[in-house]
Short mmCIF file of C-alpha atoms in Angstrom, two decimals:
data_model
loop_
_atom_site.label_atom_id
_atom_site.label_comp_id
_atom_site.label_asym_id
_atom_site.label_seq_id
_atom_site.Cartn_x
_atom_site.Cartn_y
_atom_site.Cartn_z
CA MET S 1 -16.88 119.07 104.13
CA PHE S 2 -14.38 117.34 101.84
CA ARG S 3 -10.79 116.53 102.82
CA ARG S 4 -8.10 114.56 101.02
CA GLY S 5 -5.15 113.25 103.01
CA SER S 6 -2.26 111.02 102.04
CA TYR S 7 -4.11 107.81 102.85
CA ASN S 8 -7.82 108.68 102.67
CA VAL S 9 -10.45 110.85 101.06
CA ASN S 10 -13.01 111.99 103.65
CA LEU S 11 -16.47 113.46 103.23
CA VAL S 12 -18.63 114.67 106.13
CA VAL S 13 -22.33 114.07 105.47
CA GLU S 14 -25.23 115.38 107.57
CA ASN S 15 -28.78 114.12 108.03
CA ARG S 16 -30.93 117.21 107.49
CA GLU S 17 -33.71 115.89 109.72
CA THR S 18 -31.63 114.80 112.71
CA THR S 19 -28.55 117.03 112.03
CA LYS S 20 -26.41 114.03 112.93
CA LYS S 21 -23.16 113.76 111.00
CA ALA S 22 -21.19 110.83 109.66
CA LEU S 23 -17.80 110.53 108.00
CA PHE S 24 -17.55 108.72 104.67
CA ARG S 25 -14.00 107.45 104.06
CA VAL S 26 -12.38 105.77 101.08
CA PRO S 27 -8.69 105.01 100.45
CA ASN S 28 -6.86 107.61 98.38
CA ARG S 29 -6.55 105.74 95.10
CA GLY S 30 -3.69 107.96 94.01
CA TYR S 31 -1.57 106.87 96.97
CA ILE S 32 -2.84 103.50 98.26
CA PRO S 33 -1.94 100.48 96.08
CA GLY S 34 -5.09 98.61 95.10
CA GLU S 35 -4.00 95.41 96.81
CA PHE S 36 -3.88 97.21 100.17
CA ALA S 37 -7.10 99.23 99.99
CA GLU S 38 -9.46 96.61 101.41
CA LYS S 39 -6.93 95.43 103.99
CA LYS S 40 -6.45 99.01 105.19
CA VAL S 41 -10.18 99.61 105.59
CA LYS S 42 -10.74 96.29 107.36
CA GLY S 43 -7.82 97.03 109.68
CA GLU S 44 -9.36 100.32 110.73
CA VAL S 45 -12.79 98.77 111.25
CA MET S 46 -11.40 95.99 113.43
CA THR S 47 -9.35 98.46 115.47
CA LEU S 48 -12.37 100.70 116.09
CA LYS S 49 -14.44 97.70 117.16
CA ARG S 50 -11.71 96.29 119.40
CA LEU S 51 -11.17 99.59 121.19
CA GLY S 52 -14.91 100.12 121.45
CA ASP S 53 -15.37 96.64 122.95
CA ARG S 54 -12.40 96.45 125.30
CA THR S 55 -11.37 99.98 126.33
CA ASN S 56 -12.68 103.33 127.51
CA ILE S 57 -10.87 105.12 124.68
CA SER S 58 -13.15 107.36 122.63
CA VAL S 59 -13.16 106.28 118.97
CA PRO S 60 -15.74 106.61 116.18
CA SER S 61 -18.39 103.91 116.00
CA VAL S 62 -18.70 102.05 112.69
CA HIS S 63 -21.97 102.55 110.79
CA CYS S 64 -21.10 100.34 107.82
CA TRP S 65 -18.18 99.29 105.67
CA GLY S 66 -17.42 97.03 102.76
CA PRO S 67 -15.06 95.92 99.99
CA ALA S 68 -14.85 97.48 96.54
CA LYS S 69 -17.61 95.27 95.14
CA GLU S 70 -20.01 96.87 97.64
CA GLY S 71 -18.60 100.40 97.40
CA PRO S 72 -19.47 103.42 95.24
CA HIS S 73 -19.52 102.30 91.61
CA LYS S 74 -17.69 99.16 92.82
CA MET S 75 -14.44 101.13 92.62
CA THR S 76 -12.98 101.00 96.13
CA SER S 77 -13.48 99.81 99.70
CA PHE S 78 -15.30 102.21 101.99
CA LEU S 79 -16.06 103.02 105.62
CA VAL S 80 -18.88 105.10 107.09
CA GLU S 81 -18.18 105.99 110.71
CA GLU S 82 -19.39 108.34 113.40
CA TRP S 83 -18.24 111.92 112.93
CA MET S 84 -16.24 112.99 115.98
CA PRO S 85 -16.04 116.60 117.19
CA GLY S 86 -12.82 118.32 118.13
CA GLU S 87 -9.66 119.89 116.80
CA SER S 88 -6.32 118.30 116.05
CA LEU S 89 -4.05 118.18 119.09
CA GLU S 90 -1.05 119.19 116.99
CA GLY S 91 -1.66 122.93 117.16
CA PHE S 92 -2.01 122.77 120.93
CA LEU S 93 1.27 120.90 121.37
CA ARG S 94 3.14 123.18 118.96
CA ASN S 95 1.90 126.40 120.57
CA PRO S 96 4.74 127.86 122.70
CA GLN S 97 2.12 129.73 124.75
CA THR S 98 0.52 126.51 126.02
CA SER S 99 0.91 126.50 129.80
CA LYS S 100 2.53 123.65 131.69
CA GLU S 101 -0.72 123.08 133.59
CA LYS S 102 -2.74 122.62 130.41
CA LEU S 103 -0.03 120.47 128.87
CA MET S 104 0.07 118.23 131.93
CA TYR S 105 -3.72 117.87 131.92
CA VAL S 106 -3.64 116.66 128.32
CA PHE S 107 -0.59 114.47 128.91
CA GLU S 108 -2.40 112.65 131.71
CA GLN S 109 -5.21 111.81 129.31
CA LEU S 110 -2.71 110.61 126.72
CA ALA S 111 -0.97 108.53 129.37
CA ARG S 112 -4.25 106.77 130.22
CA ILE S 113 -4.85 106.09 126.53
CA MET S 114 -1.39 104.61 126.05
CA LEU S 115 -1.84 102.53 129.18
CA GLU S 116 -5.08 101.06 127.85
CA LEU S 117 -3.54 100.37 124.45
CA SER S 118 -0.60 98.59 126.08
CA CYS S 119 -3.01 96.19 127.82
CA GLN S 120 -4.49 94.88 124.55
CA GLU S 121 -2.54 91.65 124.13
CA PHE S 122 -2.36 88.99 121.41
CA ASN S 123 -0.36 85.79 120.94
CA SER S 124 1.25 86.64 117.59
CA ILE S 125 2.22 89.58 115.37
CA GLY S 126 -0.13 90.72 112.60
CA SER S 127 -3.51 92.26 111.87
CA PHE S 128 -6.42 91.09 113.99
CA SER S 129 -10.15 90.51 113.66
CA LYS S 130 -13.15 89.35 115.65
CA ASP S 131 -14.94 86.07 115.10
CA ASP S 132 -18.59 87.08 114.81
CA LYS S 133 -19.77 83.66 116.02
CA THR S 134 -17.58 83.24 119.10
CA GLY S 135 -16.76 86.87 119.83
CA ASP S 136 -13.08 85.96 120.15
CA TRP S 137 -10.32 88.25 118.92
CA ALA S 138 -7.23 86.83 117.23
CA VAL S 139 -4.46 87.68 114.79
CA THR S 140 -5.75 86.53 111.41
CA GLY S 141 -3.75 88.48 108.84
CA SER S 142 -0.39 89.99 107.97
CA VAL S 143 1.00 93.28 109.25
CA LEU S 144 0.13 96.52 107.42
CA ILE S 145 2.25 99.56 108.34
CA PRO S 146 2.68 102.99 106.68
CA GLU S 147 6.16 102.02 105.50
CA MET S 148 4.60 99.54 103.07
CA ILE S 149 2.54 102.32 101.49
CA ASP S 150 5.13 105.08 101.67
CA THR S 151 7.80 103.01 99.91
CA ARG S 152 5.85 103.38 96.72
CA ALA S 153 5.31 107.12 97.20
CA TYR S 154 8.82 108.13 98.28
CA PHE S 155 10.87 105.74 96.17
CA ASP S 156 8.46 104.85 93.34
CA ILE S 157 8.98 101.14 94.02
CA PRO S 158 5.91 98.86 94.05
CA ILE S 159 5.67 97.13 97.41
CA GLY S 160 4.88 93.91 95.56
CA HIS S 161 8.56 93.90 94.58
CA PHE S 162 9.45 92.84 98.13
CA LYS S 163 8.93 89.63 100.06
CA ALA S 164 5.42 89.66 101.52
CA MET S 165 5.12 90.42 105.23
CA ASP S 166 3.39 87.60 107.08
CA GLN S 167 2.22 86.85 110.59
CA PHE S 168 5.02 86.23 113.09
CA LYS S 169 5.20 84.19 116.27
CA ILE S 170 8.31 85.87 117.71
CA SER S 171 9.67 89.41 117.58
CA THR S 172 13.02 88.24 116.20
CA ASP S 173 11.36 87.00 113.02
CA TYR S 174 9.58 90.31 112.55
CA PHE S 175 12.81 92.31 112.84
CA LYS S 176 14.67 89.85 110.59
CA HIS S 177 12.02 90.36 107.93
CA TYR S 178 12.37 94.13 108.28
CA ALA S 179 16.17 93.83 107.99
CA GLU S 180 15.77 91.89 104.73
CA TYR S 181 13.36 94.54 103.49
CA LEU S 182 15.84 97.35 104.26
CA GLU S 183 18.60 95.58 102.34
CA GLU S 184 16.40 94.83 99.34
CA LEU S 185 15.06 98.39 99.29
CA LEU S 186 18.59 99.79 99.15
CA GLU S 187 19.68 97.42 96.38
CA THR S 188 16.55 98.23 94.39
CA GLN S 189 17.33 101.94 94.70
CA VAL S 190 20.90 101.32 93.57
CA ARG S 191 19.77 99.33 90.53
CA SER S 192 17.25 102.00 89.56
CA GLY S 193 19.78 104.82 89.93
CA CYS S 194 18.03 106.71 92.72
CA GLU S 195 19.39 110.17 93.39
CA GLY S 196 21.83 110.43 96.28
CA LEU S 197 23.41 106.99 95.86
CA GLU S 198 26.75 108.05 94.40
CA ASN S 199 29.85 105.94 93.97
CA ASP S 200 31.75 107.72 96.74
CA GLY S 201 31.44 105.08 99.43
CA THR S 202 27.98 106.19 100.53
CA THR S 203 26.23 103.08 99.24
CA GLU S 204 28.70 100.68 100.85
CA ARG S 205 28.34 102.57 104.11
CA GLN S 206 24.59 102.12 103.88
CA ARG S 207 25.00 98.41 103.18
CA ASN S 208 27.17 98.09 106.28
CA ALA S 209 24.56 99.90 108.35
CA ARG S 210 21.88 97.44 107.27
CA ARG S 211 24.13 94.49 108.03
CA GLY S 212 24.83 96.07 111.40
CA TYR S 213 21.10 96.39 112.07
CA ALA S 214 20.60 92.68 111.37
CA LYS S 215 23.41 91.77 113.77
CA LEU S 216 21.83 93.86 116.55
CA ILE S 217 18.46 92.07 116.43
CA PRO S 218 19.25 89.58 119.24
CA GLU S 219 20.12 92.51 121.50
CA TYR S 220 17.11 94.70 120.73
CA ALA S 221 14.26 92.25 120.05
CA LYS S 222 12.66 92.32 123.50
CA ASP S 223 9.88 90.08 124.90
CA ASP S 224 10.62 87.78 121.97
CA SER S 225 7.78 85.31 122.51
CA GLY S 226 5.16 87.86 123.44
CA PRO S 227 2.62 88.74 124.49
CA PHE S 228 2.26 91.10 121.54
CA VAL S 229 0.46 94.38 121.98
CA LEU S 230 -1.90 96.56 119.97
CA TYR S 231 0.14 99.37 118.42
CA CYS S 232 -0.77 102.01 115.85
CA SER S 233 2.18 103.10 113.71
CA ASP S 234 0.37 106.27 112.64
CA LEU S 235 -0.86 107.49 116.04
CA ARG S 236 0.31 111.09 116.38
CA PRO S 237 -1.14 114.48 117.41
CA ASN S 238 -2.95 115.25 114.15
CA ASN S 239 -4.88 111.99 114.61
CA ILE S 240 -5.93 112.90 118.15
CA LEU S 241 -8.90 115.24 118.57
CA PHE S 242 -9.56 117.43 121.60
CA ASP S 243 -11.93 120.17 122.75
CA PRO S 244 -9.90 123.39 123.15
CA GLU S 245 -12.46 124.76 125.61
CA THR S 246 -12.51 121.85 128.06
CA MET S 247 -9.06 120.44 127.18
CA GLU S 248 -10.65 116.99 126.95
CA ILE S 249 -9.49 114.51 124.32
CA THR S 250 -12.55 113.64 122.26
CA ALA S 251 -11.32 110.86 119.97
CA LEU S 252 -8.54 108.92 118.31
CA ILE S 253 -8.99 108.76 114.54
CA ASP S 254 -7.24 107.32 111.46
CA LEU S 255 -6.30 104.03 113.11
CA GLU S 256 -5.93 101.91 109.98
CA PHE S 257 -2.27 101.03 110.61
CA THR S 258 -2.90 99.24 113.90
CA ASN S 259 -1.54 95.74 114.45
CA ALA S 260 -0.54 93.34 117.18
CA MET S 261 3.16 94.20 117.32
CA PRO S 262 6.26 93.51 119.43
CA ALA S 263 5.35 94.94 122.82
CA GLN S 264 8.41 97.21 122.90
CA PHE S 265 6.68 99.57 120.45
CA ALA S 266 3.73 100.06 122.82
CA TYR S 267 6.01 100.29 125.86
CA ASP S 268 7.90 103.20 124.30
CA LEU S 269 7.70 106.94 124.79
CA PRO S 270 5.65 108.73 122.12
CA TRP S 271 8.19 109.95 119.56
CA TRP S 272 5.76 112.69 118.53
CA LEU S 273 5.87 114.79 121.72
CA LEU S 274 7.48 117.60 119.69
CA CYS S 275 5.13 117.09 116.72
CA GLU S 276 8.26 116.52 114.63
CA ARG S 277 10.06 113.40 113.52
CA PRO S 278 13.22 112.99 115.64
CA ALA S 279 15.30 112.38 112.50
CA ASP S 280 14.10 115.65 110.96
CA VAL S 281 15.14 117.64 114.03
CA ILE S 282 18.52 115.92 114.11
CA ILE S 283 19.14 116.55 110.40
CA ASP S 284 18.20 120.23 110.64
CA HIS S 285 19.59 121.12 114.07
CA GLY S 286 21.70 118.25 115.43
CA MET S 287 21.29 115.76 118.26
CA GLU S 288 22.08 118.28 121.00
CA GLU S 289 19.19 120.49 119.90
CA PHE S 290 16.85 117.51 119.71
CA LEU S 291 17.68 116.51 123.28
CA LYS S 292 17.27 120.10 124.44
CA ARG S 293 13.75 120.20 122.98
CA PHE S 294 12.60 116.63 123.60
CA ASN S 295 13.85 115.87 127.11
CA PRO S 296 11.68 118.43 128.95
CA ARG S 297 8.58 117.08 127.17
CA LYS S 298 9.72 113.55 127.95
CA GLU S 299 10.00 114.31 131.66
CA MET S 300 6.56 115.93 131.70
CA PHE S 301 4.99 112.95 129.98
CA LEU S 302 6.61 110.48 132.37
CA GLU S 303 5.42 112.60 135.29
CA ALA S 304 1.91 112.42 133.84
CA MET S 305 2.24 108.64 133.53
CA GLU S 306 3.38 108.45 137.15
CA ARG S 307 0.33 110.44 138.26
CA VAL S 308 -1.96 108.13 136.33
CA LYS S 309 -0.44 105.01 137.86
CA GLU S 310 -1.30 106.24 141.36
CA ARG S 311 -5.02 106.19 140.66
CA ASP S 312 -5.53 103.70 137.83
CA PRO S 313 -5.71 99.97 138.69
CA MET S 314 -4.35 99.02 135.26
CA ALA S 315 -1.12 100.85 136.07
CA LEU S 316 -0.34 98.60 139.03
CA THR S 317 1.12 95.83 136.89
CA GLU S 318 4.87 95.35 137.12
CA PRO S 319 7.02 96.60 135.59
CA ARG S 320 4.94 99.73 135.24
CA LEU S 321 4.59 101.36 131.85
CA SER S 322 6.31 104.53 133.04
CA ALA S 323 9.34 102.48 134.10
CA ARG S 324 9.40 100.68 130.75
CA MET S 325 9.26 104.00 128.91
CA ARG S 326 12.06 105.52 130.94
CA TYR S 327 14.27 102.49 130.43
CA SER S 328 13.57 102.50 126.68
CA TYR S 329 14.85 106.08 126.38
CA ASP S 330 17.21 106.69 129.31
CA GLY S 331 18.47 103.21 130.14
CA SER S 332 18.93 101.75 126.67
CA LYS S 333 18.73 102.55 122.96
CA ILE S 334 15.39 100.78 122.45
CA PHE S 335 13.62 104.08 121.72
CA TRP S 336 15.98 104.66 118.79
CA TRP S 337 15.88 101.03 117.67
CA ASN S 338 12.11 101.28 117.41
CA ARG S 339 12.40 104.45 115.32
CA ILE S 340 14.72 102.87 112.74
CA SER S 341 12.47 99.80 112.73
CA GLU S 342 9.47 101.86 111.62
CA SER S 343 10.82 104.11 108.87
CA SER S 344 13.38 103.40 106.16
CA ARG S 345 13.36 107.14 105.44
CA ASP S 346 14.88 107.80 108.88
CA PHE S 347 17.10 104.73 109.01
CA ASP S 348 20.45 106.11 107.88
CA THR S 349 20.26 109.33 109.91
CA LEU S 350 19.41 107.56 113.16
CA TYR S 351 21.56 104.47 112.68
CA TYR S 352 24.71 106.53 112.10
CA GLU S 353 23.87 108.89 114.96
CA ILE S 354 22.95 106.26 117.57
CA PHE S 355 24.35 102.86 116.64
CA GLY S 356 27.48 103.53 114.60
CA ASN S 357 28.84 105.06 111.43
CA GLY S 358 28.12 102.12 109.14
CA GLU S 359 31.78 101.58 108.34
#
């Protein structure tokens, strides 16, 4: 079985004698800049090992991996991991015929997963690895998020054009770096004559929005000095496998964009409960329609989280994750701040809708 996605090319291989399967993965060379290929593979390997060591979350085990010099024809980094059974959760969540009982059963499993992820703490922001000699885990590299890859694809701008993202000791510095990136991305688009940036006041409005974002950092950078928490920017239903017969989640996959991040990302409601980007729903149908669709799912997920907390010792910490999630969405604008802090593609739509008109 061969499958090409945006970030990876995947090949399922089977041992004819044992019938055991493995998944051979390499970065998609047509999409992933060469300087990020090895970092992306290493990030996924370290995430799989960390979750395998420290949690009960089902993830593929790593058979072997290596840099380009050890890969096929020495062309690219590679990863061979356990093949995991199951179907994408996306179809299940999108199906209007899915019963509330089945949805709640799956949501409780997702709640336990998010609870375990939120307990994986580090003392700085960045990519992490394990010291093979001591067995200790620590942040040892810079952050790698999908935005850094997608900038090249959506805007045809090499990510090397921007100031390199480093490790950070406080959340404020991370968001300041992102604010600088947003401003530089806009100015680069203006200089290159990107479509949609007309001389009708639109560009100045966008500049004002980015300045406004920078001014809001002191208000929205929470838990500034940590601890920082394991967070996967690309965790969404099509990267979650489940058994449609038993309704059991069988694995999380495609975890290469996992970092130690400001905890507010991990303490947030899943934006993907509708299997659609919030900004896309708002653009196509308006905020009222988004709230009409999202809020019932939000309440169900929080109910599932509440059920989990009653029987899971990890959920007894204060404040509880369910309370943090509710505050992020209902009691503040942190949910929306986190969305504009993950995707430049969604920035203008959500900033104007939630934080101001950019004027």
